[in-house]
Amino acid sequence: MILAVVEKEFRMFFRYPLRVISSILVGIVFLLQFVYFGQAVLGGRYSALLEASTGMGDYPTYALIGYVLWWVSVSPMEAYVWGVRRELQRGTFETNVLSPSRLTGLLFGLALSWLLMDSALMAVVFALGAALFDIPVTIPLLLKSLPAIIASLVAFLGFGFIFAGLVMLLKNIGPFAQIFEFAMLFLSGVFFPLAVMPDWVISLSKLFPLTHSVNIVRTLFAGGGYSDVGSSLLWLLALIPLYWGIGYLLFRWAERTTRVIGYGGY
Amino acid sequence: MKAMFLFAGVKWVRGCGMWAVEAEDLRKSYPKKIPLPFRRVEWVEAVRGISFRVRRGELFGLLGPNGAGKTTTIKMLTTLLEPSGGTARILGLDVRRNAREIRRRINLVAEGERTLYWRLSAYENLKYFARIYYVPKDEERERIERLLKLVGLWERRNDLVMNFSRGMKQRLAIAKALINDPEVLFLDEPTLGLDVQSAIFVREFIRRLVDEDGKTVLLTTHYMAEAERLCDRIAIIDHGKIIALDTPKGLKKLVREEETIEIRAKNIEPEKMSSSPFKMAVIERNPETGVLRLRAQVDEEELPKLVEWLVRRGVKVLSVERREPTLEDVFIKLTGRGLRD
């Protein structure tokens, strides 16, 4: 059933090549803006200050890793918010709910599809970024990073259920979700080191899986190993059940309430 | 162990009973605002305690004006909405406790044309729904082909739904609703907005589903003629309550032929009609000629008074005739107004 949802979403997305191209272009344009802005502020590609606080002094590599991981991490939330909203607008949401398939399974399929599609797009953006900024990337390095990336995405897949529940209930929560997405962009050290932020922000940032996954991947790209990022890894593994637990409980409450007021449409 | 067998046996017997749909004092209230914790909300009653039963293999109609509670009822019966009170059973299964089992055995053609994925082809739509309804893989292809041929869309199977006419979309929606071979099929206003030919196709198709395939069908409509021609029994629903339930013939017996009057008239202001002391309703308006057709239930003594009442209000009466009662007359008799009022 999950595969059926993935197949359907892929068909609808890749049926329009222009949409795919524009998504990649948007990804590239934002990346370039941030990288060039960062380099202008730092006065060049390398920053000793950045290296001292994060272990990685090459700004394009630093930004590219953070940016690509952020984009992919928010895609389950985007799927739950915009994907579910689109189904509500289409009028197909109730048709899905009516099937004997579990709603959580259908929504997970939706989030997984968006995650896979965004991953494919971001793989292209990452490759282009690496080529453009001459960043050395090897297959073993990517494979080594994969467990941390997957752990982070698994956490976000669970957390996104909160948004799925809220969309069913409140319908239009896009702006709220966007605030959350951009808060994560700033609070996870995507484009600048968290060391420059106040202590309470640093503490808060630990609750975002993205903070830990970017830290791990950057360390690996800088030549370190998993043993150097033990605490980030532990945080990440602890956040997975926490995010899934909170996400699932809130979703179930929202689903029960929605059955009282009706799934409805727009 | 014995108790388990006994319990399973009771469940089986209930599941195999003669009733496909049972509603007892079914109620539904909607909150005016989202009922968040610690928030006091007002509730509006949409369905106010309705009871009816539909036999297996019966074509049952819920007839009523917009806002009468038809769609809400159908949504409760199809497990999409939680009833506020009363009970509802489908094939002997409780809608609150056995939602998933019920969903395997029923399907719904919802109101409106946007229940399909417009960016998928007809075939891809049915394939998707076959998968989420767990249709066995080895049957999937054959079933989709059979259904698409049945609704006359096999030749257009690879076309995107967005390029289909409204009638074609509705035919595909019906095929989609048959993908799990449901024992009970719910149809919410199945011919709403269709052209005459498509509506005829849909009506004949629905009738065949009952007569030839033995399906149980519960449909909602606000088209009198549709309900009259199609349904074995009809429940007339108004303001969330069933006000009459019988066969079309039985319902029409509620209105005596000699009481049914049809008036053709001009210069009618609808707001003046609402204060009428007579059971009367406008059933047709001709925007080009300005001529209206009114149906009224009045006896011999009341008829001259009605005509006089109309004339005093500046209405130009063109003709007055006795007519055979229709379901529209039944509704006027029961509620004092027309379905479209």
Coordinates of C-alpha atoms in Angstrom, one line a residue:
Chain A
M1 CA 0.0 0.0 0.0
I2 CA 2.8 2.4 0.9
L3 CA 4.4 1.5 -2.5
A4 CA 1.2 2.3 -4.3
V5 CA 1.2 5.8 -2.8
V6 CA 4.9 6.3 -3.7
E7 CA 4.2 5.1 -7.3
K8 CA 1.2 7.4 -7.6
E9 CA 3.1 10.5 -6.3
F10 CA 6.1 9.7 -8.5
R11 CA 3.9 9.4 -11.6
M12 CA 2.2 12.7 -10.9
F13 CA 5.4 14.6 -10.1
F14 CA 7.6 13.3 -12.9
R15 CA 4.8 13.5 -15.5
Y16 CA 5.7 17.2 -15.7
P17 CA 9.4 17.6 -16.6
L18 CA 9.2 21.4 -16.3
R19 CA 8.2 21.0 -12.6
V20 CA 11.2 18.8 -12.0
I21 CA 13.5 21.2 -13.7
S22 CA 12.1 24.2 -11.9
S23 CA 12.5 22.4 -8.5
I24 CA 16.2 21.8 -9.2
L25 CA 16.7 25.4 -10.4
V26 CA 15.0 26.7 -7.2
G27 CA 17.3 24.5 -5.1
I28 CA 20.4 25.7 -7.0
V29 CA 19.5 29.4 -6.8
F30 CA 18.9 29.4 -3.1
L31 CA 22.2 27.5 -2.5
L32 CA 24.2 30.0 -4.6
Q33 CA 22.7 32.9 -2.8
F34 CA 23.6 31.6 0.6
V35 CA 27.1 30.4 -0.4
Y36 CA 28.1 33.7 -2.1
F37 CA 26.6 35.7 0.7
G38 CA 28.5 33.7 3.3
Q39 CA 31.8 34.0 1.4
A40 CA 31.2 37.8 1.1
V41 CA 30.8 38.1 4.8
L42 CA 33.7 35.8 5.6
G43 CA 35.9 37.5 3.1
G44 CA 36.6 34.3 1.2
R45 CA 36.0 30.6 0.9
Y46 CA 38.0 29.6 4.0
S47 CA 37.4 30.8 7.5
A48 CA 39.6 30.0 10.5
L49 CA 36.8 31.1 12.8
L50 CA 34.4 28.6 11.3
E51 CA 37.0 25.8 11.5
A52 CA 37.6 26.6 15.2
S53 CA 34.0 26.4 16.1
T54 CA 32.8 23.6 13.8
G55 CA 35.8 21.7 12.7
M56 CA 35.1 22.6 9.0
G57 CA 36.7 25.8 7.6
D58 CA 35.6 25.5 4.0
Y59 CA 32.4 27.5 3.8
P60 CA 30.9 26.1 0.5
T61 CA 31.3 22.5 1.9
Y62 CA 29.8 23.6 5.2
A63 CA 26.8 25.3 3.6
L64 CA 26.2 22.7 0.9
I65 CA 25.9 19.8 3.5
G66 CA 23.7 21.9 5.8
Y67 CA 21.5 23.1 3.0
V68 CA 20.9 19.8 1.3
L69 CA 20.2 18.0 4.6
W70 CA 17.8 20.8 5.7
W71 CA 15.9 20.6 2.4
V72 CA 15.5 16.9 2.6
S73 CA 14.7 16.9 6.3
V74 CA 11.7 19.3 5.9
S75 CA 10.3 17.4 3.0
P76 CA 8.2 15.0 5.2
M77 CA 6.7 18.0 6.9
E78 CA 6.1 19.6 3.5
A79 CA 4.4 16.3 2.4
Y80 CA 2.2 16.3 5.4
V81 CA 1.3 19.9 5.1
W82 CA 1.0 20.6 1.4
G83 CA 0.5 17.0 0.3
V84 CA -2.4 16.4 2.6
R85 CA -3.8 19.8 1.8
R86 CA -3.6 19.1 -1.9
E87 CA -5.5 15.8 -1.3
L88 CA -8.1 17.8 0.6
Q89 CA -8.4 20.3 -2.2
R90 CA -8.6 17.6 -4.8
G91 CA -11.4 15.9 -2.8
T92 CA -9.4 12.6 -2.9
F93 CA -8.5 12.6 0.8
E94 CA -11.8 11.1 1.9
T95 CA -11.6 8.6 -0.9
N96 CA -8.3 7.4 0.6
V97 CA -9.6 7.5 4.2
L98 CA -12.5 5.3 3.1
S99 CA -10.2 2.5 2.0
P100 CA -9.3 -0.3 4.4
S101 CA -5.7 0.9 4.4
R102 CA -4.6 2.6 7.6
L103 CA -4.5 6.3 7.3
T104 CA -1.1 6.4 9.0
G105 CA 0.2 4.1 6.3
L106 CA -1.2 6.2 3.5
L107 CA 0.3 9.4 5.0
F108 CA 3.6 7.7 5.6
G109 CA 3.6 6.7 2.0
L110 CA 2.9 10.3 1.0
A111 CA 5.8 11.6 3.2
L112 CA 8.1 8.9 1.9
S113 CA 7.4 9.8 -1.7
W114 CA 8.1 13.4 -1.1
L115 CA 11.3 12.5 0.8
L116 CA 12.5 10.3 -2.0
M117 CA 11.6 12.9 -4.7
D118 CA 13.4 15.6 -2.8
S119 CA 16.3 13.4 -2.1
A120 CA 16.6 12.7 -5.9
L121 CA 16.4 16.5 -6.6
M122 CA 18.9 17.3 -3.9
A123 CA 21.3 14.7 -5.1
V124 CA 21.4 16.6 -8.3
V125 CA 21.8 19.9 -6.5
F126 CA 24.5 18.4 -4.3
A127 CA 26.4 17.1 -7.4
L128 CA 26.1 20.4 -9.1
G129 CA 27.2 22.3 -6.0
A130 CA 30.1 19.9 -5.4
A131 CA 31.2 20.4 -9.1
L132 CA 30.7 24.2 -9.0
F133 CA 32.6 24.8 -5.7
D134 CA 35.1 22.0 -6.4
I135 CA 34.3 20.0 -3.3
P136 CA 35.9 16.6 -3.0
V137 CA 33.3 14.0 -2.6
T138 CA 33.9 10.2 -2.7
I139 CA 31.4 7.4 -2.7
P140 CA 32.8 5.8 0.5
L141 CA 32.4 9.2 2.2
L142 CA 28.7 9.4 1.1
L143 CA 28.1 5.8 2.2
K144 CA 29.7 6.5 5.5
S145 CA 27.4 9.6 6.0
L146 CA 24.3 7.6 5.1
P147 CA 23.4 6.1 8.5
A148 CA 23.4 9.6 10.1
I149 CA 21.3 11.1 7.3
I150 CA 18.8 8.2 7.4
A151 CA 18.5 8.4 11.2
S152 CA 17.7 12.2 10.9
L153 CA 15.1 11.6 8.2
V154 CA 13.5 8.8 10.2
A155 CA 13.1 11.2 13.1
F156 CA 11.5 13.8 10.8
L157 CA 9.2 11.3 9.2
G158 CA 7.7 10.7 12.6
F159 CA 7.6 14.3 13.7
G160 CA 5.8 15.3 10.6
F161 CA 2.7 13.3 11.8
I162 CA 1.9 16.3 14.1
F163 CA 1.5 18.4 11.0
A164 CA -0.6 15.8 9.2
G165 CA -3.0 15.8 12.1
L166 CA -3.1 19.6 12.3
V167 CA -3.8 19.9 8.5
M168 CA -6.7 17.5 8.8
L169 CA -8.1 19.5 11.7
L170 CA -7.2 23.1 10.8
K171 CA -6.8 22.7 7.0
N172 CA -4.6 25.7 6.3
I173 CA -1.5 25.5 8.5
G174 CA 1.0 26.1 5.7
P175 CA 2.3 29.4 7.0
F176 CA 2.8 27.9 10.5
A177 CA 4.7 25.0 9.1
Q178 CA 6.9 27.4 7.1
I179 CA 7.8 29.3 10.2
F180 CA 8.9 26.0 11.8
E181 CA 10.9 25.1 8.7
F182 CA 12.7 28.4 8.6
A183 CA 13.3 28.3 12.4
M184 CA 15.0 25.0 11.9
L185 CA 17.1 26.5 9.1
F186 CA 18.5 29.1 11.6
L187 CA 18.5 26.9 14.7
S188 CA 20.3 23.9 13.3
G189 CA 23.5 25.6 12.2
V190 CA 22.8 25.2 8.5
F191 CA 24.5 28.4 7.2
F192 CA 26.4 29.6 10.3
P193 CA 27.9 28.0 13.4
L194 CA 25.6 27.8 16.4
A195 CA 28.5 29.0 18.5
V196 CA 27.6 32.6 17.6
M197 CA 24.1 32.1 19.1
P198 CA 23.0 32.6 22.7
D199 CA 23.3 29.7 25.1
W200 CA 19.6 29.0 25.2
V201 CA 19.4 28.8 21.4
I202 CA 22.3 26.3 21.5
S203 CA 20.4 24.2 24.0
L204 CA 17.2 24.4 22.0
S205 CA 19.0 23.4 18.8
K206 CA 19.8 20.1 20.4
L207 CA 16.2 19.1 20.1
F208 CA 16.4 19.3 16.3
P209 CA 17.7 16.1 14.7
L210 CA 19.1 18.2 11.9
T211 CA 21.6 19.9 14.2
H212 CA 23.1 16.5 15.0
S213 CA 23.0 15.0 11.5
V214 CA 24.7 18.1 9.9
N215 CA 27.3 18.0 12.7
I216 CA 28.0 14.3 12.0
V217 CA 28.2 14.6 8.2
R218 CA 30.4 17.6 8.4
T219 CA 32.7 15.8 10.8
L220 CA 32.9 12.9 8.4
F221 CA 33.6 15.2 5.5
A222 CA 36.3 16.9 7.5
G223 CA 38.0 13.5 7.9
G224 CA 36.6 12.5 11.3
G225 CA 34.8 9.4 12.3
Y226 CA 31.6 8.4 14.2
S227 CA 33.7 8.1 17.4
D228 CA 34.2 11.9 17.2
V229 CA 30.5 12.7 17.3
G230 CA 29.3 10.2 19.9
S231 CA 27.0 12.7 21.7
S232 CA 25.4 13.8 18.4
L233 CA 24.8 10.2 17.5
L234 CA 23.2 9.5 20.9
W235 CA 21.0 12.6 20.6
L236 CA 19.9 11.5 17.2
L237 CA 19.0 8.0 18.3
A238 CA 17.1 9.4 21.3
L239 CA 15.2 11.8 19.2
I240 CA 13.8 9.2 16.9
P241 CA 11.4 7.5 19.4
L242 CA 10.6 10.8 21.0
Y243 CA 9.6 12.5 17.7
W244 CA 7.6 9.4 16.6
G245 CA 5.9 9.1 19.9
I246 CA 4.8 12.8 20.1
G247 CA 3.9 12.8 16.4
Y248 CA 1.8 9.7 16.6
L249 CA 0.0 10.6 19.7
L250 CA -0.9 14.1 18.5
F251 CA -1.9 12.7 15.1
R252 CA -4.3 10.2 16.7
W253 CA -5.9 12.9 18.8
A254 CA -6.3 15.1 15.7
E255 CA -7.7 12.1 13.7
R256 CA -10.3 11.3 16.4
T257 CA -11.3 15.0 16.5
T258 CA -11.5 15.1 12.7
R259 CA -13.8 12.2 12.6
V260 CA -16.2 14.3 14.8
I261 CA -16.0 17.4 12.6
G262 CA -15.5 15.6 9.3
Y263 CA -12.5 15.3 7.0
G264 CA -14.2 17.6 4.5
G265 CA -12.4 19.5 1.9
Y266 CA -11.8 23.1 1.1
Chain B
M1 CA -13.0 -21.8 24.0
K2 CA -16.7 -22.6 23.7
A3 CA -17.6 -19.1 24.5
M4 CA -15.3 -17.9 21.7
F5 CA -17.0 -20.1 19.2
L6 CA -20.4 -19.0 20.4
F7 CA -19.3 -15.4 20.1
A8 CA -17.9 -15.9 16.7
G9 CA -21.1 -17.7 15.7
V10 CA -23.3 -14.9 16.9
K11 CA -21.1 -12.4 15.0
W12 CA -21.3 -14.6 11.9
V13 CA -25.1 -14.8 12.1
R14 CA -25.4 -11.1 12.6
G15 CA -23.0 -10.4 9.7
C16 CA -25.1 -12.6 7.5
G17 CA -28.5 -11.2 8.4
M18 CA -31.0 -9.9 5.9
W19 CA -30.2 -6.2 6.7
A20 CA -27.3 -4.6 4.8
V21 CA -27.7 -1.2 6.6
E22 CA -29.3 -0.6 9.9
A23 CA -29.6 2.9 11.6
E24 CA -31.3 3.3 14.9
D25 CA -31.9 6.8 16.3
L26 CA -28.7 7.9 14.5
R27 CA -27.7 11.5 15.4
K28 CA -25.0 13.9 14.4
S29 CA -24.0 17.3 15.7
Y30 CA -21.3 19.4 14.3
P31 CA -19.3 21.9 16.5
K32 CA -19.4 25.5 15.3
K33 CA -15.7 25.7 16.0
I34 CA -13.0 23.1 16.3
P35 CA -13.4 21.4 19.7
L36 CA -9.9 22.0 21.1
P37 CA -9.2 21.1 24.7
F38 CA -10.5 23.7 27.2
R39 CA -12.6 25.4 24.5
R40 CA -16.4 25.7 24.8
V41 CA -18.1 25.2 21.5
E42 CA -21.7 25.3 20.3
W43 CA -23.0 22.3 18.5
V44 CA -25.4 22.2 15.6
E45 CA -27.7 19.2 15.0
A46 CA -27.5 18.0 11.4
V47 CA -29.1 14.6 11.9
R48 CA -31.7 14.3 14.6
G49 CA -32.3 10.6 15.3
I50 CA -33.1 8.7 12.2
S51 CA -33.9 5.1 12.0
F52 CA -34.2 2.9 8.9
R53 CA -33.1 -0.5 7.6
V54 CA -32.0 -1.5 4.1
R55 CA -32.4 -5.1 3.0
R56 CA -29.6 -6.9 1.2
G57 CA -30.0 -6.5 -2.6
E58 CA -32.3 -3.5 -2.2
L59 CA -31.9 -0.1 -3.8
F60 CA -32.8 2.4 -1.1
G61 CA -33.0 6.2 -1.6
L62 CA -32.5 9.0 0.8
L63 CA -34.5 11.9 -0.7
G64 CA -34.4 15.4 0.6
P65 CA -33.5 19.0 -0.1
N66 CA -29.9 20.4 0.2
G67 CA -28.9 20.5 3.8
A68 CA -31.4 17.9 4.9
G69 CA -28.7 15.7 6.4
K70 CA -28.4 13.1 3.6
T71 CA -24.6 13.4 3.1
T72 CA -24.0 13.5 6.8
T73 CA -26.0 10.3 7.1
I74 CA -24.1 8.6 4.4
K75 CA -20.8 9.7 5.9
M76 CA -21.7 8.2 9.2
L77 CA -22.7 5.0 7.6
T78 CA -19.5 4.8 5.6
T79 CA -17.4 5.3 8.8
L80 CA -16.1 8.7 7.6
L81 CA -17.9 10.5 10.5
E82 CA -18.4 9.5 14.1
P83 CA -22.1 9.5 15.0
S84 CA -23.0 11.7 18.0
G85 CA -25.6 9.3 19.1
G86 CA -27.6 6.2 18.2
T87 CA -26.2 3.1 16.4
A88 CA -25.5 2.2 12.8
R89 CA -24.6 -1.2 11.5
I90 CA -23.4 -2.2 8.1
L91 CA -23.7 -5.9 7.2
G92 CA -24.2 -6.4 11.0
L93 CA -21.0 -4.6 11.9
D94 CA -20.9 -1.5 14.1
V95 CA -19.7 1.6 12.4
R96 CA -17.8 2.8 15.5
R97 CA -16.1 -0.5 16.4
N98 CA -15.6 -2.3 13.0
A99 CA -14.7 0.6 10.7
R100 CA -11.9 -1.2 8.9
E101 CA -13.9 -4.4 8.3
I102 CA -16.8 -2.3 7.0
R103 CA -14.5 -0.4 4.7
R104 CA -13.3 -3.6 3.1
R105 CA -16.9 -4.5 2.2
I106 CA -18.4 -1.2 1.1
N107 CA -17.6 1.7 -1.2
L108 CA -18.8 5.2 -1.9
V109 CA -19.3 7.4 -4.9
A110 CA -19.0 10.8 -3.2
E111 CA -20.7 13.9 -4.4
G112 CA -18.8 16.0 -6.9
E113 CA -16.3 15.2 -9.6
R114 CA -13.1 15.6 -7.7
T115 CA -12.7 12.2 -6.1
L116 CA -10.2 11.0 -8.6
Y117 CA -6.6 11.9 -9.4
W118 CA -6.9 14.1 -12.5
R119 CA -3.2 13.9 -13.3
L120 CA -3.4 10.1 -13.5
S121 CA -4.9 8.1 -16.3
A122 CA -8.2 6.1 -15.8
Y123 CA -6.2 2.9 -15.6
E124 CA -3.6 4.4 -13.2
N125 CA -6.4 5.6 -10.9
L126 CA -8.0 2.2 -10.7
K127 CA -4.7 0.6 -10.2
Y128 CA -3.9 2.8 -7.3
F129 CA -7.3 2.2 -5.7
A130 CA -7.0 -1.5 -6.3
R131 CA -3.7 -1.5 -4.3
I132 CA -5.1 0.5 -1.3
Y133 CA -8.1 -1.8 -1.3
Y134 CA -5.8 -4.9 -1.2
V135 CA -7.2 -6.4 -4.4
P136 CA -5.1 -9.6 -5.0
K137 CA -2.3 -8.9 -7.5
D138 CA -3.4 -11.7 -9.8
E139 CA -6.9 -10.3 -10.1
E140 CA -6.0 -6.7 -10.4
R141 CA -5.4 -6.4 -14.2
E142 CA -8.5 -8.5 -15.1
R143 CA -10.7 -6.5 -12.7
I144 CA -9.6 -3.1 -13.9
E145 CA -10.2 -4.2 -17.5
R146 CA -13.6 -5.6 -16.7
L147 CA -14.7 -2.4 -14.8
L148 CA -13.4 0.0 -17.5
K149 CA -15.2 -2.0 -20.1
L150 CA -18.3 -2.0 -18.0
V151 CA -18.4 1.8 -17.8
G152 CA -17.3 2.2 -21.4
L153 CA -13.9 3.7 -20.8
W154 CA -11.6 0.9 -21.8
E155 CA -10.7 2.7 -25.1
R156 CA -9.8 5.8 -23.0
R157 CA -7.9 4.0 -20.3
N158 CA -4.6 5.7 -20.9
D159 CA -6.0 9.2 -21.1
L160 CA -5.5 11.6 -18.2
V161 CA -8.7 12.1 -16.1
M162 CA -8.3 15.9 -16.5
N163 CA -9.2 15.4 -20.2
F164 CA -12.5 13.6 -19.4
S165 CA -16.0 15.1 -19.5
R166 CA -17.9 15.3 -16.2
G167 CA -20.0 12.3 -17.3
M168 CA -16.9 10.2 -18.0
K169 CA -15.4 11.2 -14.6
Q170 CA -18.5 10.0 -12.9
R171 CA -18.5 6.7 -14.7
L172 CA -14.8 6.3 -13.7
A173 CA -15.8 7.2 -10.1
I174 CA -18.4 4.4 -10.2
A175 CA -15.8 2.0 -11.6
K176 CA -13.4 3.0 -8.8
A177 CA -16.1 2.4 -6.2
L178 CA -16.6 -1.1 -7.6
I179 CA -12.9 -2.0 -7.4
N180 CA -13.2 -3.9 -4.1
D181 CA -16.4 -5.7 -5.3
P182 CA -18.4 -4.0 -2.5
E183 CA -21.4 -5.7 -1.0
V184 CA -23.0 -2.3 -0.2
L185 CA -22.5 0.7 -2.5
F186 CA -23.3 4.2 -1.3
L187 CA -23.9 6.9 -3.9
D188 CA -24.1 10.5 -2.9
E189 CA -26.0 12.5 -5.5
P190 CA -24.7 10.3 -8.3
T191 CA -26.2 12.3 -11.2
L192 CA -25.7 15.8 -9.9
G193 CA -24.5 18.1 -12.6
L194 CA -24.5 15.4 -15.3
D195 CA -25.9 15.9 -18.8
V196 CA -29.1 14.0 -19.6
Q197 CA -27.4 11.1 -21.4
S198 CA -24.8 10.5 -18.8
A199 CA -27.5 10.7 -16.1
I200 CA -29.5 8.0 -17.9
F201 CA -26.4 5.8 -18.2
V202 CA -25.6 6.2 -14.5
R203 CA -29.2 5.4 -13.5
E204 CA -29.4 2.3 -15.6
F205 CA -26.0 1.2 -14.4
I206 CA -27.0 1.5 -10.8
R207 CA -30.2 -0.4 -11.4
R208 CA -28.3 -3.2 -13.1
L209 CA -25.9 -3.4 -10.2
V210 CA -28.8 -4.3 -7.9
D211 CA -30.8 -6.5 -10.3
E212 CA -28.0 -8.4 -12.0
D213 CA -25.1 -8.3 -9.4
G214 CA -27.3 -8.4 -6.3
K215 CA -25.5 -5.4 -4.8
T216 CA -27.2 -3.3 -2.1
V217 CA -27.3 0.3 -3.0
L218 CA -28.1 3.3 -0.8
L219 CA -28.2 6.5 -2.7
T220 CA -29.0 10.1 -1.9
T221 CA -30.7 12.4 -4.3
H222 CA -32.7 15.5 -4.5
Y223 CA -34.1 14.6 -7.9
M224 CA -37.7 13.3 -7.4
A225 CA -37.9 11.5 -10.7
E226 CA -34.7 9.8 -10.1
A227 CA -35.7 8.5 -6.7
E228 CA -39.2 7.5 -8.0
R229 CA -37.9 5.6 -11.1
L230 CA -34.8 4.0 -9.4
C231 CA -35.5 3.1 -5.8
D232 CA -37.2 0.1 -4.3
R233 CA -37.9 2.2 -1.1
I234 CA -37.4 5.8 -0.3
A235 CA -36.9 7.6 2.9
I236 CA -37.7 11.3 2.7
I237 CA -35.4 13.3 5.0
D238 CA -35.9 16.9 6.0
H239 CA -34.2 18.9 8.7
G240 CA -32.2 15.8 9.8
K241 CA -35.3 13.7 10.3
I242 CA -37.0 11.0 8.3
I243 CA -40.5 12.2 7.6
A244 CA -41.7 9.3 5.5
L245 CA -40.4 5.9 4.4
D246 CA -42.1 3.6 1.9
T247 CA -42.0 2.4 -1.7
P248 CA -42.5 5.1 -4.3
K249 CA -46.0 3.8 -4.8
G250 CA -46.7 3.7 -1.1
L251 CA -45.4 7.3 -0.6
K252 CA -47.6 8.6 -3.4
K253 CA -50.6 7.1 -1.7
L254 CA -50.1 9.7 1.0
V255 CA -51.4 12.2 -1.5
R256 CA -54.8 11.8 -2.9
E257 CA -55.1 12.4 -6.7
E258 CA -58.0 14.7 -6.4
E259 CA -56.0 17.0 -4.2
T260 CA -53.0 17.4 -6.6
I261 CA -53.2 20.6 -8.6
E262 CA -50.7 22.1 -11.0
I263 CA -50.9 25.8 -11.8
R264 CA -49.1 27.6 -14.6
A265 CA -48.8 31.3 -13.7
K266 CA -46.9 34.5 -14.3
N267 CA -45.9 37.5 -12.3
I268 CA -45.0 35.6 -9.2
E269 CA -42.7 37.0 -6.6
P270 CA -41.3 34.1 -4.7
E271 CA -41.0 36.0 -1.4
K272 CA -44.8 36.5 -1.4
M273 CA -45.3 32.8 -1.9
S274 CA -43.5 32.0 1.3
S275 CA -46.4 33.4 3.4
S276 CA -48.9 31.2 1.6
P277 CA -51.4 29.4 3.9
F278 CA -51.6 26.6 1.4
K279 CA -49.4 23.6 0.8
M280 CA -47.8 24.8 -2.3
A281 CA -44.4 25.0 -4.0
V282 CA -42.8 26.2 -7.3
I283 CA -41.5 23.2 -9.1
E284 CA -40.3 24.7 -12.3
R285 CA -39.3 28.2 -13.6
N286 CA -38.9 29.2 -17.2
P287 CA -36.5 32.1 -17.1
E288 CA -37.3 33.0 -20.8
T289 CA -41.1 33.2 -20.6
G290 CA -41.4 33.9 -16.9
V291 CA -43.9 31.1 -16.5
L292 CA -43.9 29.1 -13.3
R293 CA -45.3 25.7 -12.5
L294 CA -46.7 25.4 -9.1
R295 CA -47.9 22.2 -7.4
A296 CA -50.4 22.4 -4.5
Q297 CA -52.3 20.0 -2.4
V298 CA -55.8 21.5 -2.0
D299 CA -59.2 20.0 -1.9
E300 CA -62.3 21.2 -3.9
E301 CA -63.2 23.7 -1.3
E302 CA -59.7 25.2 -1.0
L303 CA -59.0 25.4 -4.7
P304 CA -61.1 28.6 -5.4
K305 CA -59.5 30.2 -2.3
L306 CA -56.0 29.4 -3.5
V307 CA -56.7 30.9 -6.9
E308 CA -58.2 34.0 -5.3
W309 CA -55.2 34.3 -3.0
L310 CA -52.8 34.2 -6.0
V311 CA -54.8 36.7 -8.0
R312 CA -55.0 39.1 -5.1
R313 CA -51.2 39.1 -5.1
G314 CA -51.0 40.1 -8.7
V315 CA -50.3 36.6 -10.0
K316 CA -51.5 35.9 -13.5
V317 CA -53.0 32.4 -13.5
L318 CA -52.7 30.8 -16.9
S319 CA -54.0 27.3 -16.2
V320 CA -55.2 25.1 -13.4
E321 CA -55.1 21.3 -13.8
R322 CA -55.5 18.2 -11.7
R323 CA -52.4 15.9 -11.9
E324 CA -51.3 12.5 -10.8
P325 CA -49.3 12.9 -7.6
T326 CA -45.6 12.7 -7.7
L327 CA -43.0 12.4 -4.9
E328 CA -42.7 16.2 -5.1
D329 CA -46.4 16.4 -4.0
V330 CA -45.6 14.0 -1.2
F331 CA -42.9 16.3 0.0
I332 CA -45.1 19.4 -0.3
K333 CA -47.8 17.6 1.6
L334 CA -45.4 16.5 4.4
T335 CA -43.5 19.8 4.7
G336 CA -45.7 22.4 3.2
R337 CA -42.9 23.4 0.8
G338 CA -41.0 22.2 -2.2
L339 CA -37.7 20.4 -2.4
R340 CA -36.0 23.3 -4.0
D341 CA -37.4 26.0 -1.6

